[in-house]
Short mmCIF file of N, CA and C and ligand atoms in Angstrom, two decimals:
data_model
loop_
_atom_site.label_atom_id
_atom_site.label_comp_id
_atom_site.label_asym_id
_atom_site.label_seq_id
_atom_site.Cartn_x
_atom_site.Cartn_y
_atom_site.Cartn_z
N UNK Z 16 21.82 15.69 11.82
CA UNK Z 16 21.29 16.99 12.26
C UNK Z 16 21.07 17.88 11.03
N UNK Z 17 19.81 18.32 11.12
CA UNK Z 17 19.52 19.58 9.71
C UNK Z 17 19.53 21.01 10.56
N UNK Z 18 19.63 21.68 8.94
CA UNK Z 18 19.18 23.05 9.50
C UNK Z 18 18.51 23.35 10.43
N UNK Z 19 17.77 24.74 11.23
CA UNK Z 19 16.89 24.73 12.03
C UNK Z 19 15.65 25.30 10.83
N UNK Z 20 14.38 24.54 11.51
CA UNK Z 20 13.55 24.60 10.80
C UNK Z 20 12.25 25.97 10.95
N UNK Z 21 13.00 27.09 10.52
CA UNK Z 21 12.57 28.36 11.35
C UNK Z 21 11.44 28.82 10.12
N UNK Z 22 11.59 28.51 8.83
CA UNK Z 22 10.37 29.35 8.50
C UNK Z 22 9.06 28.01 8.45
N UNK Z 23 8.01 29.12 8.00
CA UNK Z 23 6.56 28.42 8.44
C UNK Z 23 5.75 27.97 6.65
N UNK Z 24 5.08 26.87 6.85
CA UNK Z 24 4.70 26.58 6.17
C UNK Z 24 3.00 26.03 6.19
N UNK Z 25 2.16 26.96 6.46
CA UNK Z 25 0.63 26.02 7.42
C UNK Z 25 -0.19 25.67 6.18
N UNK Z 26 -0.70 24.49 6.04
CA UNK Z 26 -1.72 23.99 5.02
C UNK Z 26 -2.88 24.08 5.74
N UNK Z 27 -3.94 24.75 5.04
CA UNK Z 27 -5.50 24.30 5.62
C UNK Z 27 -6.01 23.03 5.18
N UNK Z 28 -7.27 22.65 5.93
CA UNK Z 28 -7.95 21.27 5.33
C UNK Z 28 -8.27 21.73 3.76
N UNK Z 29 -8.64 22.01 3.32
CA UNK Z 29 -8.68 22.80 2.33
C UNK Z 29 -7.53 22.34 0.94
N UNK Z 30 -6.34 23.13 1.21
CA UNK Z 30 -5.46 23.41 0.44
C UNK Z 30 -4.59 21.64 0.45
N UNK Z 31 -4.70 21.18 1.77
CA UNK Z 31 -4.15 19.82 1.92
C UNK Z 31 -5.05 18.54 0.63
N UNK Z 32 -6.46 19.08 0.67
CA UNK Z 32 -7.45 18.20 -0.02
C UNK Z 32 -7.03 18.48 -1.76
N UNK Z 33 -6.71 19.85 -2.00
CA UNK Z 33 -6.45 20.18 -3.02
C UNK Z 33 -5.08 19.78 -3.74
N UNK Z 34 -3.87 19.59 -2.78
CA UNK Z 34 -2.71 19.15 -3.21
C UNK Z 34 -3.24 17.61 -2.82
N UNK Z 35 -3.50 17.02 -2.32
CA UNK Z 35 -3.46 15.19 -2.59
C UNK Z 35 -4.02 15.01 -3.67
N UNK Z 36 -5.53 15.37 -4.05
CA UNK Z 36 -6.08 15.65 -5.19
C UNK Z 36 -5.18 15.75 -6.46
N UNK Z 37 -4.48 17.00 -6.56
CA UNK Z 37 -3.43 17.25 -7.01
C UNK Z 37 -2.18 15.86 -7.14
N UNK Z 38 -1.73 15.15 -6.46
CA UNK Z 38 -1.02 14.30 -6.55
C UNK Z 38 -1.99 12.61 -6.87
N UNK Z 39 -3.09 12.71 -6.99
CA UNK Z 39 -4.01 11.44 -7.51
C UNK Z 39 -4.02 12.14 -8.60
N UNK Z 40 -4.16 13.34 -9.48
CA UNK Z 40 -4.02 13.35 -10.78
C UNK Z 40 -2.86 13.07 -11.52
N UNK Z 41 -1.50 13.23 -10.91
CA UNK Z 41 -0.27 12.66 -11.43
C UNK Z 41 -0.49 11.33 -11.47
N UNK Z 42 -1.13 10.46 -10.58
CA UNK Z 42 -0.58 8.63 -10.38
C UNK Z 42 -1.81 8.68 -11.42
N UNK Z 43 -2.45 9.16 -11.94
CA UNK Z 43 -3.39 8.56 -12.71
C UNK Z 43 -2.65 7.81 -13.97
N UNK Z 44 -1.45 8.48 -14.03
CA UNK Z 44 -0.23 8.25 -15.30
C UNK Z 44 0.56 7.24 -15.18
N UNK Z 45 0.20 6.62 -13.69
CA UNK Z 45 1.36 4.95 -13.15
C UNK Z 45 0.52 4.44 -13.55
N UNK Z 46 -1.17 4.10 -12.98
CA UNK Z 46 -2.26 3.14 -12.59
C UNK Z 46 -1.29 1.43 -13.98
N UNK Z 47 -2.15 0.65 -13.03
CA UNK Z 47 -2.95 0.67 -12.13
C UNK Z 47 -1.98 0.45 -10.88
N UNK Z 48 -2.74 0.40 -9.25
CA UNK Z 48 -2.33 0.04 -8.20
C UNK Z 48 -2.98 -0.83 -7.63
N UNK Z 49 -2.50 -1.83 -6.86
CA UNK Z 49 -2.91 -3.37 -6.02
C UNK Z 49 -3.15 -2.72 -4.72
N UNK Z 50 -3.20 -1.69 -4.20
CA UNK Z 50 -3.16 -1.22 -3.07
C UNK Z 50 -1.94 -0.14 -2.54
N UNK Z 51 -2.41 0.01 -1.51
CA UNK Z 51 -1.76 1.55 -1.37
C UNK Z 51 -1.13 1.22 0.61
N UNK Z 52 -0.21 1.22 0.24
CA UNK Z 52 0.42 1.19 1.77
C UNK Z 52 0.52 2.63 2.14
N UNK Z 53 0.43 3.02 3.69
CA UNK Z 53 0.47 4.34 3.74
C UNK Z 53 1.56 4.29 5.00
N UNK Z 54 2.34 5.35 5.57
CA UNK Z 54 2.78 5.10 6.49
C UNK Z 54 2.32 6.30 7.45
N UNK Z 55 1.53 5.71 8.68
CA UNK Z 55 1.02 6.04 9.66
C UNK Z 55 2.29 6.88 10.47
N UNK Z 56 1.10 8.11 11.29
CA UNK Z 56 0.48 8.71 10.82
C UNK Z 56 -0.57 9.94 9.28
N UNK Z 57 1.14 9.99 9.60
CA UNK Z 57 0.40 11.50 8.20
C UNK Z 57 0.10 10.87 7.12
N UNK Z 58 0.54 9.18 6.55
CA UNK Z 58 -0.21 9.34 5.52
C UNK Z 58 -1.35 8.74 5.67
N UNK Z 59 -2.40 8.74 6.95
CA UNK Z 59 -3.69 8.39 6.69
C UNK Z 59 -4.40 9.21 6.09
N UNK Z 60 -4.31 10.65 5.88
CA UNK Z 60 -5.03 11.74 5.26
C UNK Z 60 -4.85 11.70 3.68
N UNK Z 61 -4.19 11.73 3.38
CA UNK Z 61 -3.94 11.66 1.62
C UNK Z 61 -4.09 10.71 1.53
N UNK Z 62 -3.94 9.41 2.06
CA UNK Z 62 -3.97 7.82 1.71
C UNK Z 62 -5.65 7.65 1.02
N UNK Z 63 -6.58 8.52 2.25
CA UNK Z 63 -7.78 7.86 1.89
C UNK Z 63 -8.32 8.99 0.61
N UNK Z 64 -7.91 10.19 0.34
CA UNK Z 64 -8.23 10.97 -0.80
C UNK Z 64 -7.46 10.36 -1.82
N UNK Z 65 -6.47 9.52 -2.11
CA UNK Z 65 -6.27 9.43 -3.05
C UNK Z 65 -6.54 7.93 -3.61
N UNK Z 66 -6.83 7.42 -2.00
CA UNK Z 66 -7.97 5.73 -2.27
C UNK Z 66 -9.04 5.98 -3.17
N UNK Z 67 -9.94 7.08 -2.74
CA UNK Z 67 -11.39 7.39 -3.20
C UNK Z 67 -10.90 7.97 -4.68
N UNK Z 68 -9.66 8.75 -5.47
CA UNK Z 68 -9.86 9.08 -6.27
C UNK Z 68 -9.61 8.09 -7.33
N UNK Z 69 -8.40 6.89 -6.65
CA UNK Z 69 -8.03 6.00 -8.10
C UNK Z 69 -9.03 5.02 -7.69
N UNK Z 70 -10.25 5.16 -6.58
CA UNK Z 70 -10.68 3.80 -6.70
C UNK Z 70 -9.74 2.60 -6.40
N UNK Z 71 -9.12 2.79 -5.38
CA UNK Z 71 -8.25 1.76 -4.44
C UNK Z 71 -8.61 1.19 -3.21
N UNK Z 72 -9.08 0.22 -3.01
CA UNK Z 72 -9.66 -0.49 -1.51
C UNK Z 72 -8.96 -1.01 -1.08
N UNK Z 73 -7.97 -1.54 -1.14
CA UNK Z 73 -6.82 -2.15 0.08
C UNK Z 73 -6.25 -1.62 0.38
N UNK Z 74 -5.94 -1.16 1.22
CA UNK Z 74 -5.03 -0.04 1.93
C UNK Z 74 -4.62 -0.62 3.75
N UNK Z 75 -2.57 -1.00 3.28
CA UNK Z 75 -2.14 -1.13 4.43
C UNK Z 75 -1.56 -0.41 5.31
N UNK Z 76 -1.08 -0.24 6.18
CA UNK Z 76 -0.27 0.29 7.02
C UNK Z 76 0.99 0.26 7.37
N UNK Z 77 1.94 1.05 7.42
CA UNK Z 77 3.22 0.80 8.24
C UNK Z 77 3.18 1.85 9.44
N UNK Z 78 3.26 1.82 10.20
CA UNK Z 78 3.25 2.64 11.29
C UNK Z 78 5.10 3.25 11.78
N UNK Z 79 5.07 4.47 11.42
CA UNK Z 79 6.66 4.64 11.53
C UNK Z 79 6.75 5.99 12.55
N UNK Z 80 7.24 5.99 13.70
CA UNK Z 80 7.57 7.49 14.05
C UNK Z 80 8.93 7.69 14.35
N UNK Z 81 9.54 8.94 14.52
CA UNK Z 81 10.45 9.06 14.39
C UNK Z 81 10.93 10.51 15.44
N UNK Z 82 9.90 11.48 14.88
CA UNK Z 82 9.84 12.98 15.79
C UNK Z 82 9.07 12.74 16.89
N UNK Z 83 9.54 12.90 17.97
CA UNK Z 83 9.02 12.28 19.36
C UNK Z 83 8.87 13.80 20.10
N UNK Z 84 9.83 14.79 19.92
CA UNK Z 84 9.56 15.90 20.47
C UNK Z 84 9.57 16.84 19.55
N UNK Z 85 8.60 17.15 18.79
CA UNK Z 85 8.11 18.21 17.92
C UNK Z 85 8.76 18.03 16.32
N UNK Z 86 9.80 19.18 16.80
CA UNK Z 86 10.84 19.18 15.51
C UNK Z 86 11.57 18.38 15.77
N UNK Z 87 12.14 17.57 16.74
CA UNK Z 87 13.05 16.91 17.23
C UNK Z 87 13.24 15.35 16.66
N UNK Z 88 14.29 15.03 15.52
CA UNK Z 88 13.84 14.01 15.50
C UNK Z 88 15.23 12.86 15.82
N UNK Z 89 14.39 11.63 16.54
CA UNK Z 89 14.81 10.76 17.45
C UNK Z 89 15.15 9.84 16.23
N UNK Z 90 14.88 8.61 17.32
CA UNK Z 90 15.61 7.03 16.33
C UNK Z 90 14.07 6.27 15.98
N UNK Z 91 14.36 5.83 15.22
CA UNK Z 91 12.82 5.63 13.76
C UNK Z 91 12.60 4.16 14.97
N UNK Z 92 11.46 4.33 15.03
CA UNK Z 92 10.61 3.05 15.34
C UNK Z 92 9.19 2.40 14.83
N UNK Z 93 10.07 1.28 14.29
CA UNK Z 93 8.63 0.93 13.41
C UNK Z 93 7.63 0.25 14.26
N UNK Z 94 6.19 1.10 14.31
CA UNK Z 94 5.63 0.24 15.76
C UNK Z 94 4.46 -0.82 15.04
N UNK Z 95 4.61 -0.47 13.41
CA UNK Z 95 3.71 -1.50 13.10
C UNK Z 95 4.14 -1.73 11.63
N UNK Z 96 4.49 -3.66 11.20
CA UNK Z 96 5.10 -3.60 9.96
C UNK Z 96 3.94 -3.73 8.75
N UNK Z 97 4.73 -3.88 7.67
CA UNK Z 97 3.53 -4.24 6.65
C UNK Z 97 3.27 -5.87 6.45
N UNK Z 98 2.09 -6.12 6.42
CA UNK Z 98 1.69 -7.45 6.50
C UNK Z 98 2.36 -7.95 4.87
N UNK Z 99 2.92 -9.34 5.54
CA UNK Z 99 3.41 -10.68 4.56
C UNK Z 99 2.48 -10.41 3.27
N UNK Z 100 1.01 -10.34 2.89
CA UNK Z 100 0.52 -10.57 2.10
C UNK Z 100 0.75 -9.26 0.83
N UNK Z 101 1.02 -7.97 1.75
CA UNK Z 101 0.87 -7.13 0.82
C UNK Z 101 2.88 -6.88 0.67
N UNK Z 102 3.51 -7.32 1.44
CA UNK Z 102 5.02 -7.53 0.33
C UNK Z 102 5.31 -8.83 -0.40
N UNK Z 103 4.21 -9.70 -0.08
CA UNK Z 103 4.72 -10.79 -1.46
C UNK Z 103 3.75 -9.63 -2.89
N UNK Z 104 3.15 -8.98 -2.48
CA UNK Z 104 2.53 -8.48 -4.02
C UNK Z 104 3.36 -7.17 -4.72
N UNK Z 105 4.83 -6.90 -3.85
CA UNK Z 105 5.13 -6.16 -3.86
C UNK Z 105 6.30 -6.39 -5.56
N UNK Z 106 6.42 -7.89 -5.96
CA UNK Z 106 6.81 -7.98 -6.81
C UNK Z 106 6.17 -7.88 -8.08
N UNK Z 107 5.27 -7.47 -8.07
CA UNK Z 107 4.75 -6.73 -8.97
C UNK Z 107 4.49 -5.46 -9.49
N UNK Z 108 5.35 -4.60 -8.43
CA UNK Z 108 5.45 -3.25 -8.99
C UNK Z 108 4.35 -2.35 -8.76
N UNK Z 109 3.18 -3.12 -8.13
CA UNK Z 109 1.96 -1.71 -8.16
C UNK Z 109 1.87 -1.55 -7.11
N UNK Z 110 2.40 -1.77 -6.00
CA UNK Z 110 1.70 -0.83 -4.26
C UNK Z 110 2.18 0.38 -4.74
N UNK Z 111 1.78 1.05 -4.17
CA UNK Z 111 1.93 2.70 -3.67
C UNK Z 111 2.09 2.97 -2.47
N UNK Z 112 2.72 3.63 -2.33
CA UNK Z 112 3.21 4.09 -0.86
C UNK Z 112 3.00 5.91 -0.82
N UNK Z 113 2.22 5.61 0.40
CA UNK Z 113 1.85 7.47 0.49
C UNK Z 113 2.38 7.81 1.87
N UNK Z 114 2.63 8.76 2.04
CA UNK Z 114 3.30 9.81 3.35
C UNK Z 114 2.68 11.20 2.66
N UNK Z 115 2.45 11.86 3.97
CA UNK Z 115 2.50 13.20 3.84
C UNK Z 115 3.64 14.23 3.31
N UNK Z 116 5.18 13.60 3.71
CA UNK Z 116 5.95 14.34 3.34
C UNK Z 116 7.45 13.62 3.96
N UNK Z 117 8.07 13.98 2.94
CA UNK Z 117 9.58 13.40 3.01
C UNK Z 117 10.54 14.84 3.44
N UNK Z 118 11.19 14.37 4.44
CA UNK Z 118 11.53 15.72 5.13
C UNK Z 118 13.56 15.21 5.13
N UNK Z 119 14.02 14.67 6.16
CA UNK Z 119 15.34 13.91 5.54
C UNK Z 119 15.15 12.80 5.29
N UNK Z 120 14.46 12.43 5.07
CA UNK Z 120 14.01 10.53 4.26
C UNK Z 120 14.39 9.58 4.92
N UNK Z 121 14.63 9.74 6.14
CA UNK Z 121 14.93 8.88 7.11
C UNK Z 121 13.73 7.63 7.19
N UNK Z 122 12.21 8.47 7.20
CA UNK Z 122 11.45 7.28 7.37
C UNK Z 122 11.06 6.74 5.84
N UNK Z 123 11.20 7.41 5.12
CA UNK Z 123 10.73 7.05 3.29
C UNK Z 123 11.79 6.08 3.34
N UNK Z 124 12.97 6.09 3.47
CA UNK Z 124 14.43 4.93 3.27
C UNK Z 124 13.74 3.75 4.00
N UNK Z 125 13.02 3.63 5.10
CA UNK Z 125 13.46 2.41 5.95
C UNK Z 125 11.78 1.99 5.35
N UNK Z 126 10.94 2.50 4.43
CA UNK Z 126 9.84 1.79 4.19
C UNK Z 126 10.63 1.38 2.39
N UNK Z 127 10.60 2.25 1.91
CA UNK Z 127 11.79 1.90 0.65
C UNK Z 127 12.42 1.08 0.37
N UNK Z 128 13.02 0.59 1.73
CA UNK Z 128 13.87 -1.05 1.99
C UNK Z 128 12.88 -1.72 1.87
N UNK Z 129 11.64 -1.93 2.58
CA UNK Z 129 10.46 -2.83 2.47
C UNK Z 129 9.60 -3.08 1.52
N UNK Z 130 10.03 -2.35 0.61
CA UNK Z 130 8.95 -2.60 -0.41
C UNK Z 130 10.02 -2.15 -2.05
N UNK Z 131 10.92 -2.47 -2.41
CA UNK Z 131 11.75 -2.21 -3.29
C UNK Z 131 11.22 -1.68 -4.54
N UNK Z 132 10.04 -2.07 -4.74
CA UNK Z 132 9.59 -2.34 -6.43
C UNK Z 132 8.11 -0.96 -6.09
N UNK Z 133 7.95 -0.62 -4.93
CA UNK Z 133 6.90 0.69 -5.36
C UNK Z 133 7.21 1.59 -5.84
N UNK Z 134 5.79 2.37 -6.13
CA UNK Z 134 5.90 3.65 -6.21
C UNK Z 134 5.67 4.53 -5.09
N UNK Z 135 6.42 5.64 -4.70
CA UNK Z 135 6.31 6.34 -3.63
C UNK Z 135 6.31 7.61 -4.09
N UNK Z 136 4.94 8.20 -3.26
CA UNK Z 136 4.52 9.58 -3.10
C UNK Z 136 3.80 10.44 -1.76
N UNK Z 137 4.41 11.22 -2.07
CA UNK Z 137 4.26 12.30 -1.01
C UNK Z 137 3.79 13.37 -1.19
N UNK Z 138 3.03 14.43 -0.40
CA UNK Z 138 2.26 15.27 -0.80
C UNK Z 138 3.48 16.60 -0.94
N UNK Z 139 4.30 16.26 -0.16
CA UNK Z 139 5.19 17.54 0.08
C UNK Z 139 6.22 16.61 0.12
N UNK Z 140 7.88 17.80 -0.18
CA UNK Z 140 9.20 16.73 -0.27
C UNK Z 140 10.03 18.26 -0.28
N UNK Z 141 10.89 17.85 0.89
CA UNK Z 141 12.53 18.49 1.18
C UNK Z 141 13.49 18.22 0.42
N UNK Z 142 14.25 19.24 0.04
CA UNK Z 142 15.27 18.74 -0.87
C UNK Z 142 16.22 17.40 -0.83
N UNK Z 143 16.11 17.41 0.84
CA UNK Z 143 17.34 16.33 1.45
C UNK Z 143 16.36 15.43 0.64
N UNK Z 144 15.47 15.13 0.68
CA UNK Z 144 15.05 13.48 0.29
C UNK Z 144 14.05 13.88 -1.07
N UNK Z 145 14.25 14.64 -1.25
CA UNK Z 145 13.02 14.87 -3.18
C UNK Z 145 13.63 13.87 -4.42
N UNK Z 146 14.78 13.12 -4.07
CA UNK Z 146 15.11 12.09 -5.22
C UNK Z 146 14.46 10.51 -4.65
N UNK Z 147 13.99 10.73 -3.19
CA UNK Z 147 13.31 9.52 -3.02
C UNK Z 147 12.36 8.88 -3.20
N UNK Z 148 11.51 9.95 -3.66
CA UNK Z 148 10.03 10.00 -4.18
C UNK Z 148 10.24 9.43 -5.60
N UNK Z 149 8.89 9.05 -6.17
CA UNK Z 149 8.55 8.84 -7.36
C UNK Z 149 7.84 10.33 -7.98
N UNK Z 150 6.82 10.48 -6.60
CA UNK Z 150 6.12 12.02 -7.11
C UNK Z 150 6.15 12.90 -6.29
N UNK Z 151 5.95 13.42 -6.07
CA UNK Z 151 5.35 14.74 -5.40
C UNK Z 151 4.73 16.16 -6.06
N UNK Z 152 4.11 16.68 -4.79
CA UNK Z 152 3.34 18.00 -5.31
C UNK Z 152 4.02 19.59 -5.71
N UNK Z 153 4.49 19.67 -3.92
CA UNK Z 153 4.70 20.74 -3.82
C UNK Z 153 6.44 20.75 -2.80
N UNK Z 154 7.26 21.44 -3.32
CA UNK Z 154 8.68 21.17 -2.24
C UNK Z 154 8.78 22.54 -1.64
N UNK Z 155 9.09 22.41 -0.79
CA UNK Z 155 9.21 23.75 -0.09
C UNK Z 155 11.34 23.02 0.97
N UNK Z 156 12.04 24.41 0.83
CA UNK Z 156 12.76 24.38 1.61
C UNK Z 156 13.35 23.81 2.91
N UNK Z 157 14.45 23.05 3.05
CA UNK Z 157 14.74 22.38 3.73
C UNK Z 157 14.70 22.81 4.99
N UNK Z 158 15.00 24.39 5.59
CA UNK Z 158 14.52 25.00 7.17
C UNK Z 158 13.16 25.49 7.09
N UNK Z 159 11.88 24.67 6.27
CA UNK Z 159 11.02 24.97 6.06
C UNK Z 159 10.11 23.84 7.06
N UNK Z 160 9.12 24.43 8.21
CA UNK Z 160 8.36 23.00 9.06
C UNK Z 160 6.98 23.42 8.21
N UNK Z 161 6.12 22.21 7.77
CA UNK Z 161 4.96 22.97 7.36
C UNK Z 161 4.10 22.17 8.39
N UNK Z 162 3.21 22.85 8.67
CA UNK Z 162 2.16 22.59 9.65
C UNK Z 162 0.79 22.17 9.29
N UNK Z 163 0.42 21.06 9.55
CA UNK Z 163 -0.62 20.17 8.49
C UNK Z 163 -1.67 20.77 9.84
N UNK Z 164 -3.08 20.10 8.63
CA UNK Z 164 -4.36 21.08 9.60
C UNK Z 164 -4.39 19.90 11.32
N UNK Z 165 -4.11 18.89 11.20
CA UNK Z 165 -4.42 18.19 12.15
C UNK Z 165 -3.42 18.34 13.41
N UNK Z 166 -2.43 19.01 12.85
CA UNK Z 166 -2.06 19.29 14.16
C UNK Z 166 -1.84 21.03 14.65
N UNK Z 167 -3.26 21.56 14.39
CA UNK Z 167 -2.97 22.89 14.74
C UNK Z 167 -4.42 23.48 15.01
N UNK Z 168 -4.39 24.14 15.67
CA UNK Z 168 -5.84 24.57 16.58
C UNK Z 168 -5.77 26.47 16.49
N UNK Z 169 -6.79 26.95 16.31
CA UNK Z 169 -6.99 28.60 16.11
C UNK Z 169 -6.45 29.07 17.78
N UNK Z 170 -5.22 30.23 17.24
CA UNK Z 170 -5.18 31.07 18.59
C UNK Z 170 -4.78 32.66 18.12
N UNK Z 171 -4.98 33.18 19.02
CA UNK Z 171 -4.52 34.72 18.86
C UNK Z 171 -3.25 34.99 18.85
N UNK Z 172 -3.32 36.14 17.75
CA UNK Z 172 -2.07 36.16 16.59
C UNK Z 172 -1.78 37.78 17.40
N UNK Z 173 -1.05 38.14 18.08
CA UNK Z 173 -0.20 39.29 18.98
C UNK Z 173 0.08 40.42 17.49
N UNK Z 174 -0.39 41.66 17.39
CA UNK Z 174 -0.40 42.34 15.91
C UNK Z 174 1.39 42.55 16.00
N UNK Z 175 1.89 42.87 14.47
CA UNK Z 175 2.85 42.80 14.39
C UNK Z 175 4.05 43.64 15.20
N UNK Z 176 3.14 44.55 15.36
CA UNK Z 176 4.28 45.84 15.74
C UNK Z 176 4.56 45.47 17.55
N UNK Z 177 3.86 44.64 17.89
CA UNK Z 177 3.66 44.05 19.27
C UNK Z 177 5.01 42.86 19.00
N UNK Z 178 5.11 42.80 18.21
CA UNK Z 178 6.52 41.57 18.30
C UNK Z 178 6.11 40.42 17.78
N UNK Z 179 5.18 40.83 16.49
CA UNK Z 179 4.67 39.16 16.06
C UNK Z 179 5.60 38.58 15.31
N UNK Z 180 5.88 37.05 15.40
CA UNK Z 180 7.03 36.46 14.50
C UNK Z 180 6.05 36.33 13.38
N UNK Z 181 6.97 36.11 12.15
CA UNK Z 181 6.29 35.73 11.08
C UNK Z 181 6.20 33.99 10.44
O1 PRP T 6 11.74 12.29 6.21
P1 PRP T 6 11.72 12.24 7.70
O2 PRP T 6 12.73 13.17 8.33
O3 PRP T 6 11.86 10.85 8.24
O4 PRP T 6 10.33 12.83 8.19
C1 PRP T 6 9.10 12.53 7.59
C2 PRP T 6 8.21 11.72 8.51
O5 PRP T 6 8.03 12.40 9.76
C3 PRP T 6 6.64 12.49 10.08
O6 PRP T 6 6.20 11.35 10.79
P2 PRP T 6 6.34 11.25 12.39
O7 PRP T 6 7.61 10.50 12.73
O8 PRP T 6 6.19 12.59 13.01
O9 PRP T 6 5.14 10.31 12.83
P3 PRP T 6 3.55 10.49 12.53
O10 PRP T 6 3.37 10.38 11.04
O11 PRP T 6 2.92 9.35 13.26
O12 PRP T 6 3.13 11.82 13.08
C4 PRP T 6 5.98 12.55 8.72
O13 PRP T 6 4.62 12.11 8.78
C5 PRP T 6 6.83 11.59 7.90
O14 PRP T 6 6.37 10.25 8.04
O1 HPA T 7 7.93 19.82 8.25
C1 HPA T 7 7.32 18.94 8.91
N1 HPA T 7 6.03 19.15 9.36
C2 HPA T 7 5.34 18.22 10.06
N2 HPA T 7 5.84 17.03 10.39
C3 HPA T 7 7.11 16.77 9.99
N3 HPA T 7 7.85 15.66 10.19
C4 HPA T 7 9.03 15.88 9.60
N4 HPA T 7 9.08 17.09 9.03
C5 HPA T 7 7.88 17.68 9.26
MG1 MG T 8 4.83 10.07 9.59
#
């Protein structure tokens, strides 16, 4: 159990394109990479900006969820593993592994086990798990939820003196 995750953190499409960006100019300093495992969902978004920037075409999947009710997070189920071909290449040290963000590293640990010899990066990283990474961009606070553009839709904002939270 963590803190409660009360302050706000919202990325636009925008600012999200600019920090992956941002984190393909750091790996420019590993290269090269054999491919780029991502773990589904969140890291299909940075996976493919930072495919197109190092010029990476294989790109696998692990499919991992874990938060089933919002902030709430449950028991990790991996609903899809990484294929045989891309962990025998894993002894070589170049997959990459992308996520959106390492929050208590619950799901970065159980892909971490699977692939021993990558490099792992994330666009964003919580203190609980910021030694699990290889890179990252930007860390923001552990009662910190940040809210990526894909899961958030425009609504009316109640003015402050009306009782708006911040
Ligand atoms: O460090 P942790 O506490 O494990 O949290 C981080 C993980 O949680 C989210 O995935 P989620 O389980 O919501 O699945 P999704 O990517 O399919 O949305 C996020 O995309 C990370 O993969
Ligand atoms: O802060 C977060 N934001 C979005 N998804 C998440 N999954 C774990 N932590 C987070
Ligand atoms: Mg995820």
């Amino acid at each position: 159990m963590t803190a409660p995750q009360n302050k706000s953190f919202p990325v636009s499409w925008d600012q999200f394109h600019r920090d992956s960006r941002a984190l393909a100019w750091r790996l420019m300093n590993e290269e090269p990479f054999d491919a780029i495992v991502c773990i589904t969902r969140g890291g299909l978004v940075p996976a493919a900006i930072i495919a197109r920037e190092l010029g990476i075409r294989v790109i696998e999947s692990v499919s991992i969820s874990s938060y089933h009710d919002y902030q709430k997070q449950g028991e990790l189920n991996v609903v899809k593993p990484i294929c045989q071909d891309i962990i025998d290449l894993d002894k070589n040290g170049r997959i990459l592994i992308i996520d959106d963000l390492v929050d208590t590293g619950k799901t970065g640990r159980a892909v971490r086990a699977m692939l021993p010899n990558a490099h792992f990066s994330t666009v964003y990283a919580k203190p609980l798990a910021r030694d699990l990474v290889n890179s990252f961009v930007t860390e923001v606070s552990q009662d910190t939820w940040i809210y990526f553009p894909w899961d958030m839709d425009v609504s009316y904002a109640p003015p402050i003196r009306d009782g708006a939270q911040d």
